[in-house]
Amino acid sequence: FDFSRTQSPEVKRRLDTWFAWHRATQLNDYAALLASAQGDVAEPTTPAATCRWAERIRDQLEPALQRAVAEFAEVVPALGDAQLRHLERRYAKIIDDMRDDYLQPDRAERERESFKRAEDRAEQLYGSLDEAQLRVIRSGVAASPFNPDLWLVERQRRQRDVLQTLRKLQADKADLAQRITALRGLVDRTERSPNAEYRAYQVKLTDYNCAFAAQIHNATTPAQRQKARERLKGWEDDVRSLSSGTPG
């Protein structure tokens, strides 16, 4: 938003408030979730189980998102045209970056980049993968229904929605309750697009990604699953350290 010198102290105070609340109320639950995952990661899985984990993570993050909405609603009246123009320019840069990263004109290059992203994510959890496992990823990426063109259009819709919502709140001089309601509606439309075609696509992609993640997991060795368990344990320890205020 490129807040001005006079706006920044209040924004920083709101951020500090959110982080203090988050540390005090949410981190232990995140740690418990990571501890639970350590048992599951040692065993084979199914697409349905993978989707359940994705839902658990979304549910766990929801309170933090709603609290952030409430804090941001307090800042909205201070936003001026300069901040919204800056946000608009920032959004345009994000779209350009997405085109560069996901919409390469050459289809083979686009698939290579998609494969590399999937490989990096898998190796972050399991460590180095062998050639047979990389073939599983390569095949899964090639078969994926992921549509970057559709995704880009939806991102642009969300950006317009944000700007229109904030400008309307400014014009209406909305009170706090109205601001919170409007921002919650914005979150809802981000999570569940008003575009029926995109909603159907999201369901299809989510189901595919759950199956794809399960396929990758089931192709890993016991040593790699142990590596994943250790990685999850490390993240759990980091979160508990943050929660307690103990340096990591």
CSV table of C-alpha atoms in Angstrom, one decimal:
chain,number,residue,atom,x,y,z
A,1,PHE,CA,0.0,0.0,0.0
A,2,ASP,CA,3.0,2.3,0.4
A,3,PHE,CA,1.6,3.9,3.5
A,4,SER,CA,2.6,7.5,4.3
A,5,ARG,CA,4.7,8.5,7.3
A,6,THR,CA,1.6,9.5,9.2
A,7,GLN,CA,-0.3,6.3,8.4
A,8,SER,CA,2.5,3.8,9.2
A,9,PRO,CA,2.4,3.9,13.0
A,10,GLU,CA,-1.2,2.9,13.2
A,11,VAL,CA,-0.7,0.1,10.6
A,12,LYS,CA,2.3,-1.2,12.5
A,13,ARG,CA,0.3,-1.1,15.7
A,14,ARG,CA,-2.4,-3.2,14.1
A,15,LEU,CA,0.2,-5.7,12.7
A,16,ASP,CA,1.8,-6.0,16.1
A,17,THR,CA,-1.7,-6.6,17.7
A,18,TRP,CA,-2.4,-9.3,15.1
A,19,PHE,CA,0.9,-11.1,15.6
A,20,ALA,CA,0.7,-10.9,19.4
A,21,TRP,CA,-2.8,-12.5,19.2
A,22,HIS,CA,-1.6,-15.0,16.7
A,23,ARG,CA,1.3,-16.1,18.8
A,24,ALA,CA,-0.8,-16.4,22.0
A,25,THR,CA,-3.8,-18.2,20.5
A,26,GLN,CA,-2.9,-20.0,17.3
A,27,LEU,CA,0.7,-21.4,17.2
A,28,ASN,CA,0.1,-24.2,19.7
A,29,ASP,CA,-2.7,-25.5,17.5
A,30,TYR,CA,-0.4,-25.3,14.5
A,31,ALA,CA,2.2,-27.3,16.4
A,32,ALA,CA,-0.4,-29.9,17.3
A,33,LEU,CA,-1.4,-30.2,13.7
A,34,LEU,CA,2.2,-30.7,12.6
A,35,ALA,CA,2.7,-33.3,15.4
A,36,SER,CA,-0.4,-35.2,14.1
A,37,ALA,CA,1.0,-35.2,10.6
A,38,GLN,CA,4.2,-36.9,11.7
A,39,GLY,CA,2.3,-40.1,12.3
A,40,ASP,CA,0.4,-40.0,9.1
A,41,VAL,CA,3.4,-39.3,6.9
A,42,ALA,CA,5.0,-42.6,7.8
A,43,GLU,CA,2.2,-44.6,6.3
A,44,PRO,CA,0.7,-44.9,2.7
A,45,THR,CA,-2.1,-42.5,2.0
A,46,THR,CA,-5.2,-42.0,-0.2
A,47,PRO,CA,-6.5,-39.1,-2.2
A,48,ALA,CA,-9.4,-38.7,0.3
A,49,ALA,CA,-7.0,-38.6,3.2
A,50,THR,CA,-4.8,-36.0,1.5
A,51,CYS,CA,-7.9,-33.8,0.8
A,52,ARG,CA,-8.9,-34.2,4.5
A,53,TRP,CA,-5.5,-32.8,5.5
A,54,ALA,CA,-5.9,-29.9,3.1
A,55,GLU,CA,-9.3,-29.1,4.7
A,56,ARG,CA,-7.8,-29.4,8.2
A,57,ILE,CA,-5.1,-26.9,7.3
A,58,ARG,CA,-7.7,-24.5,5.8
A,59,ASP,CA,-9.9,-24.8,8.9
A,60,GLN,CA,-6.9,-24.1,11.1
A,61,LEU,CA,-5.9,-21.0,9.3
A,62,GLU,CA,-9.5,-19.5,9.2
A,63,PRO,CA,-9.4,-17.8,12.6
A,64,ALA,CA,-6.2,-16.0,11.7
A,65,LEU,CA,-7.7,-14.8,8.5
A,66,GLN,CA,-10.9,-13.5,10.2
A,67,ARG,CA,-8.8,-11.7,12.8
A,68,ALA,CA,-6.7,-10.1,10.1
A,69,VAL,CA,-9.9,-8.9,8.4
A,70,ALA,CA,-11.0,-7.3,11.7
A,71,GLU,CA,-7.7,-5.5,12.2
A,72,PHE,CA,-7.5,-4.4,8.5
A,73,ALA,CA,-11.0,-3.0,8.8
A,74,GLU,CA,-9.7,-0.5,11.3
A,75,VAL,CA,-7.1,0.7,8.8
A,76,VAL,CA,-9.4,1.1,5.8
A,77,PRO,CA,-10.6,4.7,6.6
A,78,ALA,CA,-7.0,5.9,6.4
A,79,LEU,CA,-6.5,4.6,2.9
A,80,GLY,CA,-6.3,7.3,0.3
A,81,ASP,CA,-6.3,7.4,-3.5
A,82,ALA,CA,-2.5,7.3,-3.4
A,83,GLN,CA,-2.6,3.9,-1.6
A,84,LEU,CA,-5.1,2.4,-3.9
A,85,ARG,CA,-3.3,3.6,-7.0
A,86,HIS,CA,-0.1,2.0,-5.6
A,87,LEU,CA,-2.0,-1.2,-4.9
A,88,GLU,CA,-3.4,-1.2,-8.5
A,89,ARG,CA,0.2,-0.8,-9.9
A,90,ARG,CA,1.4,-3.6,-7.6
A,91,TYR,CA,-1.4,-5.8,-8.8
A,92,ALA,CA,-0.4,-5.2,-12.4
A,93,LYS,CA,3.2,-6.2,-11.6
A,94,ILE,CA,1.9,-9.4,-10.0
A,95,ILE,CA,0.0,-10.3,-13.1
A,96,ASP,CA,3.1,-9.6,-15.3
A,97,ASP,CA,5.1,-11.9,-13.0
A,98,MET,CA,2.5,-14.6,-13.2
A,99,ARG,CA,2.6,-14.5,-17.0
A,100,ASP,CA,6.4,-14.9,-16.9
A,101,ASP,CA,6.3,-17.7,-14.4
A,102,TYR,CA,3.2,-19.7,-15.6
A,103,LEU,CA,2.3,-18.7,-19.2
A,104,GLN,CA,5.4,-19.2,-21.2
A,105,PRO,CA,4.5,-19.2,-24.9
A,106,ASP,CA,6.3,-22.5,-25.5
A,107,ARG,CA,4.3,-25.4,-24.1
A,108,ALA,CA,7.3,-27.5,-23.5
A,109,GLU,CA,8.9,-24.8,-21.4
A,110,ARG,CA,5.7,-24.3,-19.5
A,111,GLU,CA,5.6,-28.0,-18.6
A,112,ARG,CA,9.3,-27.9,-17.6
A,113,GLU,CA,8.6,-25.0,-15.2
A,114,SER,CA,5.5,-26.8,-13.8
A,115,PHE,CA,7.6,-30.0,-13.2
A,116,LYS,CA,10.3,-28.0,-11.5
A,117,ARG,CA,7.9,-26.4,-9.1
A,118,ALA,CA,6.3,-29.8,-8.2
A,119,GLU,CA,9.8,-31.4,-7.8
A,120,ASP,CA,10.9,-28.6,-5.5
A,121,ARG,CA,7.8,-28.9,-3.3
A,122,ALA,CA,8.2,-32.6,-3.0
A,123,GLU,CA,11.9,-32.5,-2.2
A,124,GLN,CA,11.3,-29.8,0.4
A,125,LEU,CA,9.4,-32.5,2.4
A,126,TYR,CA,11.0,-35.8,1.3
A,127,GLY,CA,14.5,-34.9,0.3
A,128,SER,CA,16.1,-35.9,-3.0
A,129,LEU,CA,14.0,-38.0,-5.3
A,130,ASP,CA,15.2,-40.8,-7.6
A,131,GLU,CA,14.5,-41.0,-11.3
A,132,ALA,CA,11.4,-43.3,-11.0
A,133,GLN,CA,9.9,-40.8,-8.5
A,134,LEU,CA,10.7,-37.9,-10.8
A,135,ARG,CA,8.8,-39.8,-13.6
A,136,VAL,CA,5.8,-40.0,-11.4
A,137,ILE,CA,5.9,-36.2,-10.9
A,138,ARG,CA,6.6,-35.6,-14.6
A,139,SER,CA,3.6,-37.7,-15.6
A,140,GLY,CA,1.4,-36.1,-13.0
A,141,VAL,CA,2.2,-32.6,-14.2
A,142,ALA,CA,1.6,-33.5,-17.8
A,143,ALA,CA,-1.9,-34.9,-16.9
A,144,SER,CA,-2.8,-32.0,-14.6
A,145,PRO,CA,-5.9,-30.0,-15.3
A,146,PHE,CA,-4.1,-26.9,-14.1
A,147,ASN,CA,-5.1,-24.0,-16.4
A,148,PRO,CA,-2.9,-21.0,-15.9
A,149,ASP,CA,-5.0,-18.9,-18.3
A,150,LEU,CA,-8.1,-19.5,-16.2
A,151,TRP,CA,-6.2,-18.9,-13.0
A,152,LEU,CA,-4.8,-15.6,-14.4
A,153,VAL,CA,-8.3,-14.4,-15.3
A,154,GLU,CA,-9.6,-15.3,-11.8
A,155,ARG,CA,-6.6,-13.4,-10.1
A,156,GLN,CA,-7.5,-10.3,-12.1
A,157,ARG,CA,-11.2,-10.6,-11.0
A,158,ARG,CA,-10.0,-10.8,-7.4
A,159,GLN,CA,-7.8,-7.8,-7.8
A,160,ARG,CA,-10.7,-5.8,-9.3
A,161,ASP,CA,-12.9,-7.0,-6.5
A,162,VAL,CA,-10.4,-5.8,-3.9
A,163,LEU,CA,-10.1,-2.3,-5.4
A,164,GLN,CA,-13.8,-1.9,-6.0
A,165,THR,CA,-14.6,-2.9,-2.5
A,166,LEU,CA,-12.1,-0.6,-0.9
A,167,ARG,CA,-13.1,2.3,-3.1
A,168,LYS,CA,-16.8,1.8,-2.2
A,169,LEU,CA,-16.0,1.7,1.5
A,170,GLN,CA,-14.2,5.0,1.1
A,171,ALA,CA,-17.0,6.6,-0.9
A,172,ASP,CA,-19.7,5.4,1.5
A,173,LYS,CA,-17.6,6.4,4.6
A,174,ALA,CA,-18.6,3.0,5.9
A,175,ASP,CA,-18.6,2.4,9.7
A,176,LEU,CA,-16.6,-0.4,11.3
A,177,ALA,CA,-19.4,-3.1,11.1
A,178,GLN,CA,-20.0,-2.3,7.4
A,179,ARG,CA,-16.2,-2.5,6.7
A,180,ILE,CA,-15.9,-5.9,8.4
A,181,THR,CA,-18.9,-7.3,6.6
A,182,ALA,CA,-17.6,-6.0,3.2
A,183,LEU,CA,-14.1,-7.4,3.8
A,184,ARG,CA,-15.6,-10.8,4.9
A,185,GLY,CA,-17.6,-10.9,1.7
A,186,LEU,CA,-14.3,-10.2,-0.2
A,187,VAL,CA,-12.7,-13.1,1.5
A,188,ASP,CA,-15.7,-15.3,0.7
A,189,ARG,CA,-15.5,-14.4,-3.0
A,190,THR,CA,-11.8,-15.1,-3.0
A,191,GLU,CA,-12.3,-18.6,-1.5
A,192,ARG,CA,-15.4,-19.3,-3.6
A,193,SER,CA,-15.4,-17.5,-6.9
A,194,PRO,CA,-18.7,-16.0,-8.1
A,195,ASN,CA,-17.6,-17.5,-11.5
A,196,ALA,CA,-19.3,-20.9,-11.8
A,197,GLU,CA,-16.8,-22.1,-14.4
A,198,TYR,CA,-13.9,-21.3,-12.1
A,199,ARG,CA,-15.6,-23.0,-9.2
A,200,ALA,CA,-16.1,-26.2,-11.2
A,201,TYR,CA,-12.4,-26.0,-12.3
A,202,GLN,CA,-11.3,-25.5,-8.7
A,203,VAL,CA,-13.1,-28.7,-7.6
A,204,LYS,CA,-11.6,-30.6,-10.5
A,205,LEU,CA,-8.1,-29.3,-9.8
A,206,THR,CA,-8.3,-29.9,-6.0
A,207,ASP,CA,-9.4,-33.5,-6.5
A,208,TYR,CA,-6.6,-34.1,-9.0
A,209,ASN,CA,-4.0,-32.5,-6.7
A,210,CYS,CA,-5.1,-34.7,-3.8
A,211,ALA,CA,-4.7,-37.8,-5.9
A,212,PHE,CA,-1.4,-36.5,-7.3
A,213,ALA,CA,0.0,-35.7,-3.8
A,214,ALA,CA,-1.0,-39.2,-2.6
A,215,GLN,CA,0.6,-40.8,-5.6
A,216,ILE,CA,3.9,-39.0,-4.9
A,217,HIS,CA,3.8,-39.9,-1.2
A,218,ASN,CA,3.1,-43.6,-2.0
A,219,ALA,CA,6.1,-43.7,-4.3
A,220,THR,CA,8.5,-42.6,-1.5
A,221,THR,CA,10.7,-44.9,0.4
A,222,PRO,CA,10.7,-45.5,4.2
A,223,ALA,CA,13.8,-43.4,4.4
A,224,GLN,CA,12.2,-40.5,2.6
A,225,ARG,CA,9.1,-40.7,4.8
A,226,GLN,CA,11.4,-40.6,7.8
A,227,LYS,CA,13.0,-37.5,6.3
A,228,ALA,CA,9.5,-36.0,5.9
A,229,ARG,CA,8.7,-36.9,9.6
A,230,GLU,CA,11.9,-35.2,10.7
A,231,ARG,CA,11.1,-32.1,8.6
A,232,LEU,CA,7.6,-31.9,10.1
A,233,LYS,CA,9.1,-32.3,13.6
A,234,GLY,CA,11.5,-29.5,12.9
A,235,TRP,CA,8.6,-27.2,11.8
A,236,GLU,CA,6.7,-28.2,14.9
A,237,ASP,CA,9.7,-27.3,17.1
A,238,ASP,CA,10.0,-24.0,15.3
A,239,VAL,CA,6.4,-23.1,15.9
A,240,ARG,CA,6.5,-24.1,19.6
A,241,SER,CA,9.6,-22.0,20.0
A,242,LEU,CA,7.8,-19.0,18.5
A,243,SER,CA,4.8,-19.6,20.7
A,244,SER,CA,6.9,-19.7,23.9
A,245,GLY,CA,9.2,-16.8,22.8
A,246,THR,CA,12.2,-19.1,23.1
A,247,PRO,CA,14.9,-18.3,20.4
A,248,GLY,CA,15.1,-21.0,17.8
